[in-house]
Amino acid sequence: MQENLADQLTVDDMAKTALFSKFHFTRIFQRATGVSPGRFLSALRLQQAKRLLRSTSLSVADVSLRVGYSSVGTFSSRFTRSVGLSPTTFRRLGGFTTHVPIADGHAVADRPGGTVRGRITGAPGMPANRVFVGMFPQRIPEGRPVQCRILDTPGQFTLDPVPAGAWHLLAHSVGPDEEKVPAADATWVGSIGPLLITRHRSLEVDLSLQPMRIVDPPVLLALLDARQSALRRERARRRTIGARHG
């Protein structure tokens, strides 16, 4: 997939390459990744578009063609819906955001909800960077979550209220040096779900973040600006050292 993003790949094409029937391939793929082959391919295209917007001076139209879109309007709409920023705004902000809005549609907001709380932990070697945790309708972290929190470091979280329904709990953390290393080496992810939320129900869920694998769906949301929290921690550390020697 990653080597043919500009081509009009179909599920039949992917299944033939893997020497499986279309239906068997789709079942195996969805079991491994949590999403269908088509959704995964679409996410890879948008992930590559994010890279190109940040690292090249290609126009938005050229970027859309390079990731398999024949219509720049369709590309811009899908990019904005999934990433949370338009392609031009994403480029202007360097690919980072400090705010992730939650869904505000009446179909979600009017549902009586419950609470999800727990603890985010990182596998050995994970830096103590900002962590995004949110509830999404699908396994891909894109668009507006129905509820979310941003933690300065891994730790306790509470999501309240979470609308009634079946949601995926998704979390990710990106280091301040993400621009200098491959995304797979800088991004840590975790997921649980679907979780059934009912009225007044409280769920306790612990989630461990692991380095992103090739089968993990890309994080399409604009990345949290981990650099700001890193700067805050460094200032706090210097103040502590200054107080000890003052």
CSV table of C-alpha atoms in Angstrom, one decimal:
chain,number,residue,atom,x,y,z
A,1,MET,CA,0.0,0.0,0.0
A,2,GLN,CA,2.6,2.5,1.1
A,3,GLU,CA,4.5,2.1,-2.2
A,4,ASN,CA,1.5,2.7,-4.4
A,5,LEU,CA,-0.4,5.5,-2.7
A,6,ALA,CA,-0.9,7.4,-6.0
A,7,ASP,CA,-2.4,4.4,-7.7
A,8,GLN,CA,-6.1,3.6,-7.8
A,9,LEU,CA,-5.7,0.4,-5.7
A,10,THR,CA,-8.8,-1.8,-5.0
A,11,VAL,CA,-9.3,-4.5,-2.4
A,12,ASP,CA,-9.2,-7.0,-5.3
A,13,ASP,CA,-5.8,-5.8,-6.2
A,14,MET,CA,-4.5,-6.1,-2.6
A,15,ALA,CA,-6.0,-9.6,-2.3
A,16,LYS,CA,-4.5,-10.8,-5.5
A,17,THR,CA,-1.0,-9.5,-4.4
A,18,ALA,CA,-1.5,-11.4,-1.1
A,19,LEU,CA,-2.7,-14.5,-2.9
A,20,PHE,CA,-6.0,-14.6,-1.0
A,21,SER,CA,-9.6,-14.3,-2.0
A,22,LYS,CA,-11.1,-10.8,-1.5
A,23,PHE,CA,-13.2,-11.9,1.4
A,24,HIS,CA,-10.5,-13.9,3.2
A,25,PHE,CA,-8.0,-11.1,2.8
A,26,THR,CA,-10.5,-8.5,4.2
A,27,ARG,CA,-11.2,-10.7,7.3
A,28,ILE,CA,-7.5,-11.2,8.0
A,29,PHE,CA,-6.6,-7.6,7.4
A,30,GLN,CA,-9.4,-6.3,9.6
A,31,ARG,CA,-8.4,-8.7,12.4
A,32,ALA,CA,-4.8,-7.5,12.3
A,33,THR,CA,-5.5,-3.7,12.0
A,34,GLY,CA,-9.0,-3.2,13.3
A,35,VAL,CA,-10.1,-1.5,10.1
A,36,SER,CA,-11.0,-2.5,6.6
A,37,PRO,CA,-8.3,-2.4,3.8
A,38,GLY,CA,-10.0,0.5,2.1
A,39,ARG,CA,-10.1,2.6,5.3
A,40,PHE,CA,-6.5,1.7,6.1
A,41,LEU,CA,-5.4,2.8,2.6
A,42,SER,CA,-7.3,6.1,2.9
A,43,ALA,CA,-5.6,6.7,6.2
A,44,LEU,CA,-2.1,6.0,4.8
A,45,ARG,CA,-2.8,8.5,2.0
A,46,LEU,CA,-3.7,11.2,4.4
A,47,GLN,CA,-0.7,10.4,6.6
A,48,GLN,CA,1.6,10.8,3.6
A,49,ALA,CA,-0.2,14.1,2.7
A,50,LYS,CA,0.6,15.3,6.2
A,51,ARG,CA,4.3,14.5,5.6
A,52,LEU,CA,4.4,16.2,2.2
A,53,LEU,CA,2.7,19.3,3.5
A,54,ARG,CA,5.2,19.6,6.3
A,55,SER,CA,8.4,18.6,4.5
A,56,THR,CA,8.0,20.0,0.9
A,57,SER,CA,6.8,23.1,-0.8
A,58,LEU,CA,4.5,21.2,-3.1
A,59,SER,CA,1.1,22.9,-3.7
A,60,VAL,CA,-1.9,21.4,-2.1
A,61,ALA,CA,-3.1,20.3,-5.6
A,62,ASP,CA,0.2,18.5,-6.2
A,63,VAL,CA,0.1,16.8,-2.8
A,64,SER,CA,-3.4,15.5,-3.5
A,65,LEU,CA,-2.3,14.0,-6.8
A,66,ARG,CA,0.7,12.3,-5.2
A,67,VAL,CA,-1.5,10.5,-2.6
A,68,GLY,CA,-4.1,9.3,-5.1
A,69,TYR,CA,-6.8,12.0,-5.3
A,70,SER,CA,-7.9,13.3,-8.7
A,71,SER,CA,-9.9,16.1,-7.1
A,72,VAL,CA,-8.2,18.7,-4.9
A,73,GLY,CA,-11.6,19.6,-3.5
A,74,THR,CA,-12.3,16.1,-2.4
A,75,PHE,CA,-8.8,15.8,-0.9
A,76,SER,CA,-9.1,19.1,1.0
A,77,SER,CA,-12.5,18.1,2.4
A,78,ARG,CA,-11.4,14.6,3.6
A,79,PHE,CA,-8.1,16.0,5.0
A,80,THR,CA,-9.9,18.7,7.0
A,81,ARG,CA,-12.5,16.2,8.3
A,82,SER,CA,-9.8,13.7,9.4
A,83,VAL,CA,-7.0,15.9,10.6
A,84,GLY,CA,-9.0,18.7,12.1
A,85,LEU,CA,-7.2,21.4,10.1
A,86,SER,CA,-7.3,22.4,6.4
A,87,PRO,CA,-4.2,21.5,4.4
A,88,THR,CA,-3.1,25.1,4.2
A,89,THR,CA,-3.6,25.7,8.0
A,90,PHE,CA,-1.9,22.4,8.8
A,91,ARG,CA,1.2,23.5,6.8
A,92,ARG,CA,1.2,27.0,8.3
A,93,LEU,CA,1.1,25.6,11.8
A,94,GLY,CA,3.9,23.1,11.0
A,95,GLY,CA,1.6,20.1,11.5
A,96,PHE,CA,0.9,20.7,15.2
A,97,THR,CA,-2.1,21.9,17.3
A,98,THR,CA,-2.6,22.7,20.9
A,99,HIS,CA,-6.4,22.0,20.9
A,100,VAL,CA,-8.6,19.1,19.8
A,101,PRO,CA,-12.3,20.0,19.7
A,102,ILE,CA,-14.9,17.3,20.6
A,103,ALA,CA,-17.9,16.4,18.6
A,104,ASP,CA,-20.9,18.7,19.2
A,105,GLY,CA,-23.6,17.1,17.0
A,106,HIS,CA,-27.0,16.7,18.6
A,107,ALA,CA,-27.0,13.0,17.8
A,108,VAL,CA,-24.0,12.7,20.2
A,109,ALA,CA,-24.6,15.5,22.6
A,110,ASP,CA,-28.2,14.5,23.5
A,111,ARG,CA,-27.3,10.9,24.5
A,112,PRO,CA,-27.2,10.3,28.2
A,113,GLY,CA,-23.6,9.3,29.0
A,114,GLY,CA,-21.3,7.6,31.4
A,115,THR,CA,-17.7,7.9,32.6
A,116,VAL,CA,-14.4,6.3,31.5
A,117,ARG,CA,-11.5,6.6,33.8
A,118,GLY,CA,-8.1,4.8,34.2
A,119,ARG,CA,-4.4,5.2,33.8
A,120,ILE,CA,-2.2,5.6,30.7
A,121,THR,CA,1.2,4.0,31.1
A,122,GLY,CA,4.2,3.8,28.7
A,123,ALA,CA,6.3,0.8,27.8
A,124,PRO,CA,10.0,1.0,28.9
A,125,GLY,CA,11.8,3.6,27.0
A,126,MET,CA,8.9,5.8,26.3
A,127,PRO,CA,9.7,9.5,26.9
A,128,ALA,CA,7.4,11.5,29.3
A,129,ASN,CA,5.7,13.5,26.6
A,130,ARG,CA,2.2,14.8,26.3
A,131,VAL,CA,-0.5,12.2,25.8
A,132,PHE,CA,-3.8,12.5,23.9
A,133,VAL,CA,-6.6,10.2,25.0
A,134,GLY,CA,-10.0,10.2,23.4
A,135,MET,CA,-13.2,8.2,22.5
A,136,PHE,CA,-13.8,7.6,18.8
A,137,PRO,CA,-16.4,5.8,16.7
A,138,GLN,CA,-13.8,3.8,14.9
A,139,ARG,CA,-10.3,2.4,15.4
A,140,ILE,CA,-8.7,5.3,13.5
A,141,PRO,CA,-7.9,8.5,15.5
A,142,GLU,CA,-9.4,11.0,13.1
A,143,GLY,CA,-12.0,13.8,13.2
A,144,ARG,CA,-13.6,14.9,16.4
A,145,PRO,CA,-13.6,12.6,19.3
A,146,VAL,CA,-16.8,12.4,21.4
A,147,GLN,CA,-14.7,13.1,24.5
A,148,CYS,CA,-11.0,13.6,25.1
A,149,ARG,CA,-8.3,14.8,27.4
A,150,ILE,CA,-4.7,16.0,27.0
A,151,LEU,CA,-2.2,14.9,29.7
A,152,ASP,CA,1.2,16.5,30.1
A,153,THR,CA,2.6,13.1,30.9
A,154,PRO,CA,1.3,9.5,31.1
A,155,GLY,CA,-0.9,9.0,34.1
A,156,GLN,CA,-4.5,9.1,35.4
A,157,PHE,CA,-7.3,10.3,33.2
A,158,THR,CA,-11.1,10.8,33.4
A,159,LEU,CA,-13.4,11.2,30.4
A,160,ASP,CA,-16.8,12.5,31.4
A,161,PRO,CA,-19.4,12.6,30.0
A,162,VAL,CA,-19.0,10.0,27.3
A,163,PRO,CA,-22.2,9.7,25.2
A,164,ALA,CA,-24.0,6.4,25.3
A,165,GLY,CA,-22.8,4.1,22.5
A,166,ALA,CA,-19.9,1.9,21.4
A,167,TRP,CA,-16.6,3.7,21.2
A,168,HIS,CA,-12.9,3.0,20.8
A,169,LEU,CA,-10.6,4.4,23.5
A,170,LEU,CA,-7.5,5.6,21.5
A,171,ALA,CA,-4.4,7.3,22.9
A,172,HIS,CA,-1.1,8.5,21.4
A,173,SER,CA,2.0,10.4,22.4
A,174,VAL,CA,4.4,12.0,20.0
A,175,GLY,CA,7.9,13.2,21.1
A,176,PRO,CA,9.2,16.8,20.6
A,177,ASP,CA,11.7,15.4,18.0
A,178,GLU,CA,9.1,13.8,15.8
A,179,GLU,CA,10.1,16.0,12.9
A,180,LYS,CA,13.7,14.6,13.0
A,181,VAL,CA,12.9,10.8,13.1
A,182,PRO,CA,10.4,8.5,11.3
A,183,ALA,CA,6.9,8.7,12.6
A,184,ALA,CA,7.0,5.0,13.6
A,185,ASP,CA,10.0,5.7,15.9
A,186,ALA,CA,8.5,8.8,17.5
A,187,THR,CA,4.8,7.8,17.9
A,188,TRP,CA,3.5,5.7,20.8
A,189,VAL,CA,-0.1,4.4,20.5
A,190,GLY,CA,-2.6,2.3,22.4
A,191,SER,CA,-6.3,1.3,21.9
A,192,ILE,CA,-9.1,-0.6,23.5
A,193,GLY,CA,-12.6,-1.2,22.1
A,194,PRO,CA,-15.2,-1.1,21.2
A,195,LEU,CA,-16.4,-0.2,24.8
A,196,LEU,CA,-20.1,-0.1,25.4
A,197,ILE,CA,-21.1,3.1,27.3
A,198,THR,CA,-24.5,3.3,28.9
A,199,ARG,CA,-26.3,5.8,31.0
A,200,HIS,CA,-24.5,6.5,34.3
A,201,ARG,CA,-22.1,3.6,33.7
A,202,SER,CA,-18.5,4.0,35.0
A,203,LEU,CA,-15.7,2.0,33.3
A,204,GLU,CA,-12.2,1.6,34.7
A,205,VAL,CA,-9.7,1.1,31.8
A,206,ASP,CA,-6.0,1.0,31.9
A,207,LEU,CA,-4.1,1.5,28.6
A,208,SER,CA,-0.4,0.9,27.8
A,209,LEU,CA,1.3,2.9,25.0
A,210,GLN,CA,3.6,1.0,22.7
A,211,PRO,CA,5.8,2.1,19.7
A,212,MET,CA,3.6,2.3,16.6
A,213,ARG,CA,3.7,-0.8,14.5
A,214,ILE,CA,3.1,-1.2,10.7
A,215,VAL,CA,-0.4,-2.6,11.4
A,216,ASP,CA,-1.5,0.3,13.6
A,217,PRO,CA,-3.7,2.7,11.8
A,218,PRO,CA,-2.0,6.1,11.3
A,219,VAL,CA,-2.8,8.9,13.7
A,220,LEU,CA,-4.6,11.4,11.4
A,221,LEU,CA,-5.4,14.1,14.0
A,222,ALA,CA,-3.0,17.0,13.9
A,223,LEU,CA,-0.3,16.1,16.4
A,224,LEU,CA,-0.2,17.7,19.8
A,225,ASP,CA,2.7,20.1,20.2
A,226,ALA,CA,4.9,18.1,22.5
A,227,ARG,CA,7.6,20.8,22.3
A,228,GLN,CA,5.6,23.2,24.5
A,229,SER,CA,5.1,20.7,27.4
A,230,ALA,CA,8.8,19.8,27.1
A,231,LEU,CA,9.7,23.5,27.5
A,232,ARG,CA,7.4,23.8,30.5
A,233,ARG,CA,9.0,20.8,32.2
A,234,GLU,CA,12.5,22.2,31.5
A,235,ARG,CA,11.6,25.5,33.0
A,236,ALA,CA,10.1,23.8,36.0
A,237,ARG,CA,13.3,21.7,36.4
A,238,ARG,CA,15.4,24.8,36.3
A,239,ARG,CA,13.3,26.6,38.9
A,240,THR,CA,13.6,23.6,41.2
A,241,ILE,CA,17.4,23.5,40.8
A,242,GLY,CA,17.5,27.3,41.4
A,243,ALA,CA,15.5,27.0,44.6
A,244,ARG,CA,17.7,24.3,45.9
A,245,HIS,CA,20.9,26.4,45.4
A,246,GLY,CA,19.3,29.8,46.2
